[in-house]
Amino acid sequence: MNLETRSWEIHRYSRNQQKKERDTVAAEYPLTLVVNGEEFATMVCTPKNLEELVTGFLASEGVILLNKEIRKLDIDVDRGFAYIETTRPVSSASHGQKRWLGSCCGKSRAFYFQNDAATAKTATDQTTFSPESCYQLMEMFQAEAGMFKQTGGVHQAAIADRNGIIKAYADIGRHNALDKLYGYLLREKISTKGRVVIFSGRISSEVLLKVSKMRFGLLLSKSAPTDLALELADDLNITAVGFVRGDRMNVYTHPERVGVFSEGGVTIE
């Protein structure tokens, strides 16, 4: 049984013609996380790779730092509950706190959650990817988007190196897709050094912070960034690249990772 999608009867119109047929839509599934016996959060997601999703979400929220800090993880798919036991106590008081104004690495001032301030990391990996590699990786990424082609209703996130896509995840929530990727990295102990994260959605400040926590130095997206995301990327030494489509892209921050720029143009490494 495919829990990710559902068949739905529709009336399809084309100009003045209409016909009744079946269409495929993305499934929307609520999952409630119970951490150490207390309800922690409820997320709406695509019901696949839930272990990775829960692990990545908890890491992104600062509840855990390593996969081994999860003592037990049980998921009741029928009831929509994930039961997690961690090796250290979790304070629910800090979860969902209001945003506060803080200093980001001493350069600019940006709004972000307190747990983000504690867990966001400045990127240190200086691995370079040529523009041609970026174009090719985005093409491979699009070829992996089977569920999007079926439904048009999901986002996708992937880790790749110069040889191609290593792992990709899809979800109705763009943050969930990144959390699944984060959970995969933690559970499988995958290094992000020399690798890039590829993303289908808008580069928001929250997306940028998740990329930072996963320790990526380069983010490729086919969509647009926000100004706050770019301020954070600049401060956290992350190369943010948007509108990667065909043989074009916009490099917004730290361009040294995608070539050597000079006044007369770009020299490909």
CSV table of C-alpha atoms in Angstrom, one decimal:
chain,number,residue,atom,x,y,z
A,1,MET,CA,0.0,0.0,0.0
A,2,ASN,CA,1.4,3.4,-1.0
A,3,LEU,CA,0.9,5.8,1.9
A,4,GLU,CA,2.7,8.7,0.1
A,5,THR,CA,0.0,9.4,-2.5
A,6,ARG,CA,-3.7,8.9,-3.0
A,7,SER,CA,-5.9,8.5,-6.1
A,8,TRP,CA,-8.6,11.1,-6.5
A,9,GLU,CA,-11.4,11.4,-9.0
A,10,ILE,CA,-11.3,14.8,-10.8
A,11,HIS,CA,-12.9,16.6,-13.7
A,12,ARG,CA,-10.0,17.7,-16.0
A,13,TYR,CA,-10.6,20.7,-18.3
A,14,SER,CA,-8.7,21.6,-21.4
A,15,ARG,CA,-10.1,24.6,-23.2
A,16,ASN,CA,-13.8,23.7,-23.8
A,17,GLN,CA,-13.3,19.9,-23.2
A,18,GLN,CA,-13.7,18.2,-19.9
A,19,LYS,CA,-13.4,14.6,-18.9
A,20,LYS,CA,-13.6,12.6,-15.6
A,21,GLU,CA,-10.5,10.7,-14.7
A,22,ARG,CA,-8.3,9.7,-11.7
A,23,ASP,CA,-5.4,12.0,-10.5
A,24,THR,CA,-2.6,11.3,-8.0
A,25,VAL,CA,-2.4,13.7,-5.0
A,26,ALA,CA,0.2,13.9,-2.2
A,27,ALA,CA,-0.8,12.4,1.2
A,28,GLU,CA,-0.9,14.7,4.2
A,29,TYR,CA,-0.2,12.9,7.5
A,30,PRO,CA,-0.1,14.4,11.0
A,31,LEU,CA,2.6,12.9,13.3
A,32,THR,CA,2.7,13.7,17.0
A,33,LEU,CA,6.1,13.4,18.7
A,34,VAL,CA,6.1,12.3,22.4
A,35,VAL,CA,9.5,12.8,23.9
A,36,ASN,CA,10.3,11.2,27.2
A,37,GLY,CA,6.6,10.8,27.9
A,38,GLU,CA,5.6,14.4,27.1
A,39,GLU,CA,3.9,15.6,23.9
A,40,PHE,CA,6.6,17.7,22.2
A,41,ALA,CA,5.3,18.7,18.7
A,42,THR,CA,2.9,17.7,15.9
A,43,MET,CA,4.1,18.0,12.3
A,44,VAL,CA,2.2,17.5,9.1
A,45,CYS,CA,4.3,15.4,6.7
A,46,THR,CA,4.5,12.8,4.0
A,47,PRO,CA,4.3,9.3,5.7
A,48,LYS,CA,7.6,7.9,4.5
A,49,ASN,CA,11.1,7.9,6.0
A,50,LEU,CA,9.5,8.8,9.4
A,51,GLU,CA,12.5,7.7,11.4
A,52,GLU,CA,14.8,10.0,9.5
A,53,LEU,CA,12.3,12.8,9.8
A,54,VAL,CA,11.9,12.5,13.6
A,55,THR,CA,15.7,12.2,14.1
A,56,GLY,CA,16.4,15.2,11.9
A,57,PHE,CA,13.7,17.3,13.4
A,58,LEU,CA,15.0,16.6,17.0
A,59,ALA,CA,18.5,17.5,15.9
A,60,SER,CA,17.3,20.6,14.1
A,61,GLU,CA,15.4,21.7,17.3
A,62,GLY,CA,18.5,21.1,19.4
A,63,VAL,CA,17.0,18.3,21.4
A,64,ILE,CA,19.8,15.9,20.3
A,65,LEU,CA,23.2,16.4,18.8
A,66,LEU,CA,24.0,12.8,17.8
A,67,ASN,CA,21.8,9.9,16.8
A,68,LYS,CA,23.1,7.8,19.8
A,69,GLU,CA,21.3,10.3,22.1
A,70,ILE,CA,18.0,8.6,21.0
A,71,ARG,CA,17.7,5.6,23.3
A,72,LYS,CA,14.4,4.4,21.7
A,73,LEU,CA,12.3,5.4,18.8
A,74,ASP,CA,8.9,3.7,18.1
A,75,ILE,CA,6.4,4.9,15.5
A,76,ASP,CA,2.8,4.0,15.6
A,77,VAL,CA,1.8,4.7,11.9
A,78,ASP,CA,-1.8,3.8,12.4
A,79,ARG,CA,-2.3,6.3,15.2
A,80,GLY,CA,0.1,8.9,14.0
A,81,PHE,CA,2.4,9.0,17.1
A,82,ALA,CA,6.2,8.8,17.4
A,83,TYR,CA,7.5,7.8,20.9
A,84,ILE,CA,11.0,8.9,21.6
A,85,GLU,CA,13.3,8.3,24.6
A,86,THR,CA,16.4,10.4,24.8
A,87,THR,CA,19.5,9.9,26.9
A,88,ARG,CA,19.3,13.3,28.4
A,89,PRO,CA,16.3,15.4,29.7
A,90,VAL,CA,14.5,17.6,27.3
A,91,SER,CA,13.1,20.9,28.4
A,92,SER,CA,9.8,21.6,26.6
A,93,ALA,CA,9.8,25.2,27.9
A,94,SER,CA,12.3,26.4,25.3
A,95,HIS,CA,10.5,24.7,22.4
A,96,GLY,CA,8.5,27.2,20.2
A,97,GLN,CA,9.9,30.3,22.0
A,98,LYS,CA,9.3,33.6,20.4
A,99,ARG,CA,12.1,34.9,18.1
A,100,TRP,CA,14.6,37.2,19.6
A,101,LEU,CA,17.0,39.7,18.2
A,102,GLY,CA,20.6,38.5,18.4
A,103,SER,CA,24.0,39.0,16.9
A,104,CYS,CA,24.9,36.6,14.1
A,105,CYS,CA,28.6,35.9,14.2
A,106,GLY,CA,29.2,39.5,15.2
A,107,LYS,CA,28.6,40.9,11.7
A,108,SER,CA,24.9,41.5,11.1
A,109,ARG,CA,21.9,41.3,13.3
A,110,ALA,CA,19.2,38.8,12.5
A,111,PHE,CA,16.1,37.2,14.0
A,112,TYR,CA,16.3,33.5,14.9
A,113,PHE,CA,15.3,31.1,17.6
A,114,GLN,CA,17.5,30.8,20.7
A,115,ASN,CA,18.1,27.1,19.9
A,116,ASP,CA,19.2,28.1,16.4
A,117,ALA,CA,21.7,30.5,18.0
A,118,ALA,CA,23.1,27.6,20.0
A,119,THR,CA,23.3,25.1,17.1
A,120,ALA,CA,23.9,27.0,13.9
A,121,LYS,CA,27.5,26.5,12.8
A,122,THR,CA,29.9,28.5,10.5
A,123,ALA,CA,30.8,26.4,7.5
A,124,THR,CA,34.4,25.4,7.2
A,125,ASP,CA,34.4,23.1,4.2
A,126,GLN,CA,35.9,25.0,1.2
A,127,THR,CA,35.3,22.4,-1.4
A,128,THR,CA,34.7,24.0,-4.8
A,129,PHE,CA,32.2,23.0,-7.5
A,130,SER,CA,32.4,24.4,-11.0
A,131,PRO,CA,29.3,26.1,-12.4
A,132,GLU,CA,29.0,23.2,-14.9
A,133,SER,CA,28.9,20.7,-12.0
A,134,CYS,CA,26.1,22.7,-10.3
A,135,TYR,CA,24.0,22.7,-13.5
A,136,GLN,CA,24.5,18.9,-13.9
A,137,LEU,CA,23.7,18.2,-10.3
A,138,MET,CA,20.5,20.2,-10.5
A,139,GLU,CA,19.5,18.2,-13.6
A,140,MET,CA,20.2,14.9,-11.8
A,141,PHE,CA,18.2,16.3,-8.8
A,142,GLN,CA,15.2,17.0,-11.1
A,143,ALA,CA,15.4,13.5,-12.6
A,144,GLU,CA,15.1,12.1,-9.0
A,145,ALA,CA,11.8,14.0,-8.4
A,146,GLY,CA,9.5,11.2,-9.1
A,147,MET,CA,6.9,12.0,-6.5
A,148,PHE,CA,6.8,15.7,-7.6
A,149,LYS,CA,6.2,14.6,-11.2
A,150,GLN,CA,3.3,12.4,-9.9
A,151,THR,CA,1.7,15.0,-7.7
A,152,GLY,CA,3.2,18.4,-8.1
A,153,GLY,CA,2.8,18.8,-4.4
A,154,VAL,CA,6.0,18.0,-2.6
A,155,HIS,CA,9.5,19.5,-2.0
A,156,GLN,CA,12.8,17.6,-2.3
A,157,ALA,CA,16.2,17.8,-0.6
A,158,ALA,CA,19.3,15.9,-1.5
A,159,ILE,CA,23.0,15.4,-0.7
A,160,ALA,CA,25.4,15.1,-3.6
A,161,ASP,CA,29.0,15.2,-4.5
A,162,ARG,CA,30.7,15.9,-7.8
A,163,ASN,CA,29.7,12.4,-9.0
A,164,GLY,CA,26.0,12.8,-8.5
A,165,ILE,CA,23.1,12.5,-6.1
A,166,ILE,CA,23.8,10.4,-3.0
A,167,LYS,CA,20.4,10.5,-1.3
A,168,ALA,CA,17.2,12.4,-1.9
A,169,TYR,CA,14.1,12.8,0.2
A,170,ALA,CA,10.6,14.2,-0.6
A,171,ASP,CA,7.9,15.7,1.6
A,172,ILE,CA,4.9,18.0,1.4
A,173,GLY,CA,6.8,20.3,3.8
A,174,ARG,CA,10.0,21.8,2.6
A,175,HIS,CA,11.4,21.8,6.2
A,176,ASN,CA,10.4,18.2,6.6
A,177,ALA,CA,12.4,17.2,3.4
A,178,LEU,CA,15.5,18.8,5.0
A,179,ASP,CA,14.9,17.2,8.3
A,180,LYS,CA,14.7,13.8,6.6
A,181,LEU,CA,18.0,14.5,5.0
A,182,TYR,CA,19.5,15.6,8.4
A,183,GLY,CA,18.2,12.4,10.0
A,184,TYR,CA,19.8,10.3,7.3
A,185,LEU,CA,23.1,12.0,7.9
A,186,LEU,CA,23.0,11.4,11.6
A,187,ARG,CA,21.7,7.8,11.5
A,188,GLU,CA,24.1,6.7,8.8
A,189,LYS,CA,27.0,8.9,10.1
A,190,ILE,CA,27.5,10.5,6.7
A,191,SER,CA,30.0,13.3,6.4
A,192,THR,CA,29.0,16.5,4.5
A,193,LYS,CA,32.6,17.4,3.7
A,194,GLY,CA,33.1,17.8,0.0
A,195,ARG,CA,29.4,17.6,-0.6
A,196,VAL,CA,26.5,19.9,-1.4
A,197,VAL,CA,22.9,20.1,-0.4
A,198,ILE,CA,20.3,20.6,-3.2
A,199,PHE,CA,16.9,21.9,-2.5
A,200,SER,CA,13.7,22.5,-4.5
A,201,GLY,CA,12.2,25.3,-2.5
A,202,ARG,CA,12.7,28.9,-1.5
A,203,ILE,CA,15.8,29.6,0.5
A,204,SER,CA,14.3,31.1,3.7
A,205,SER,CA,16.2,31.9,6.9
A,206,GLU,CA,14.9,28.7,8.5
A,207,VAL,CA,16.1,26.7,5.5
A,208,LEU,CA,19.5,28.3,5.7
A,209,LEU,CA,19.8,27.6,9.4
A,210,LYS,CA,19.0,23.9,8.8
A,211,VAL,CA,21.7,23.7,6.2
A,212,SER,CA,24.1,25.4,8.6
A,213,LYS,CA,23.3,22.8,11.3
A,214,MET,CA,24.0,20.0,8.9
A,215,ARG,CA,27.5,21.6,8.2
A,216,PHE,CA,27.1,22.1,4.5
A,217,GLY,CA,29.1,24.9,2.9
A,218,LEU,CA,27.2,25.0,-0.4
A,219,LEU,CA,23.4,25.2,-1.0
A,220,LEU,CA,21.9,24.9,-4.5
A,221,SER,CA,18.2,25.7,-5.1
A,222,LYS,CA,16.1,26.2,-8.1
A,223,SER,CA,14.1,28.9,-6.3
A,224,ALA,CA,14.7,32.3,-4.8
A,225,PRO,CA,16.3,33.4,-1.5
A,226,THR,CA,15.1,35.9,1.1
A,227,ASP,CA,17.2,38.8,2.3
A,228,LEU,CA,17.5,37.4,5.9
A,229,ALA,CA,18.6,34.0,4.6
A,230,LEU,CA,21.3,35.8,2.6
A,231,GLU,CA,22.5,37.8,5.6
A,232,LEU,CA,22.7,34.5,7.6
A,233,ALA,CA,24.5,32.7,4.7
A,234,ASP,CA,27.0,35.6,4.5
A,235,ASP,CA,27.7,35.5,8.3
A,236,LEU,CA,27.8,31.7,8.5
A,237,ASN,CA,30.2,31.3,5.5
A,238,ILE,CA,27.7,29.4,3.3
A,239,THR,CA,27.5,29.7,-0.4
A,240,ALA,CA,23.9,30.3,-1.3
A,241,VAL,CA,23.0,29.7,-5.0
A,242,GLY,CA,19.5,30.2,-6.3
A,243,PHE,CA,17.6,29.9,-9.6
A,244,VAL,CA,19.7,27.0,-10.8
A,245,ARG,CA,17.9,26.3,-14.0
A,246,GLY,CA,19.4,25.0,-17.2
A,247,ASP,CA,22.8,26.7,-17.6
A,248,ARG,CA,22.0,29.7,-15.4
A,249,MET,CA,22.2,30.4,-11.7
A,250,ASN,CA,22.6,33.3,-9.2
A,251,VAL,CA,25.4,33.0,-6.6
A,252,TYR,CA,24.4,35.3,-3.7
A,253,THR,CA,27.1,34.7,-1.1
A,254,HIS,CA,30.7,33.4,-0.9
A,255,PRO,CA,31.2,32.8,-4.7
A,256,GLU,CA,34.6,31.3,-4.2
A,257,ARG,CA,33.1,27.8,-3.9
A,258,VAL,CA,31.7,27.9,-7.4
A,259,GLY,CA,34.7,29.4,-9.3
A,260,VAL,CA,37.3,32.1,-9.2
A,261,PHE,CA,35.6,35.4,-9.9
A,262,SER,CA,37.5,38.4,-11.4
A,263,GLU,CA,36.5,41.7,-12.8
A,264,GLY,CA,36.5,40.3,-16.3
A,265,GLY,CA,34.2,37.3,-15.6
A,266,VAL,CA,34.6,33.9,-14.1
A,267,THR,CA,37.4,31.3,-14.4
A,268,ILE,CA,36.2,27.8,-14.0
A,269,GLU,CA,38.3,25.6,-11.7
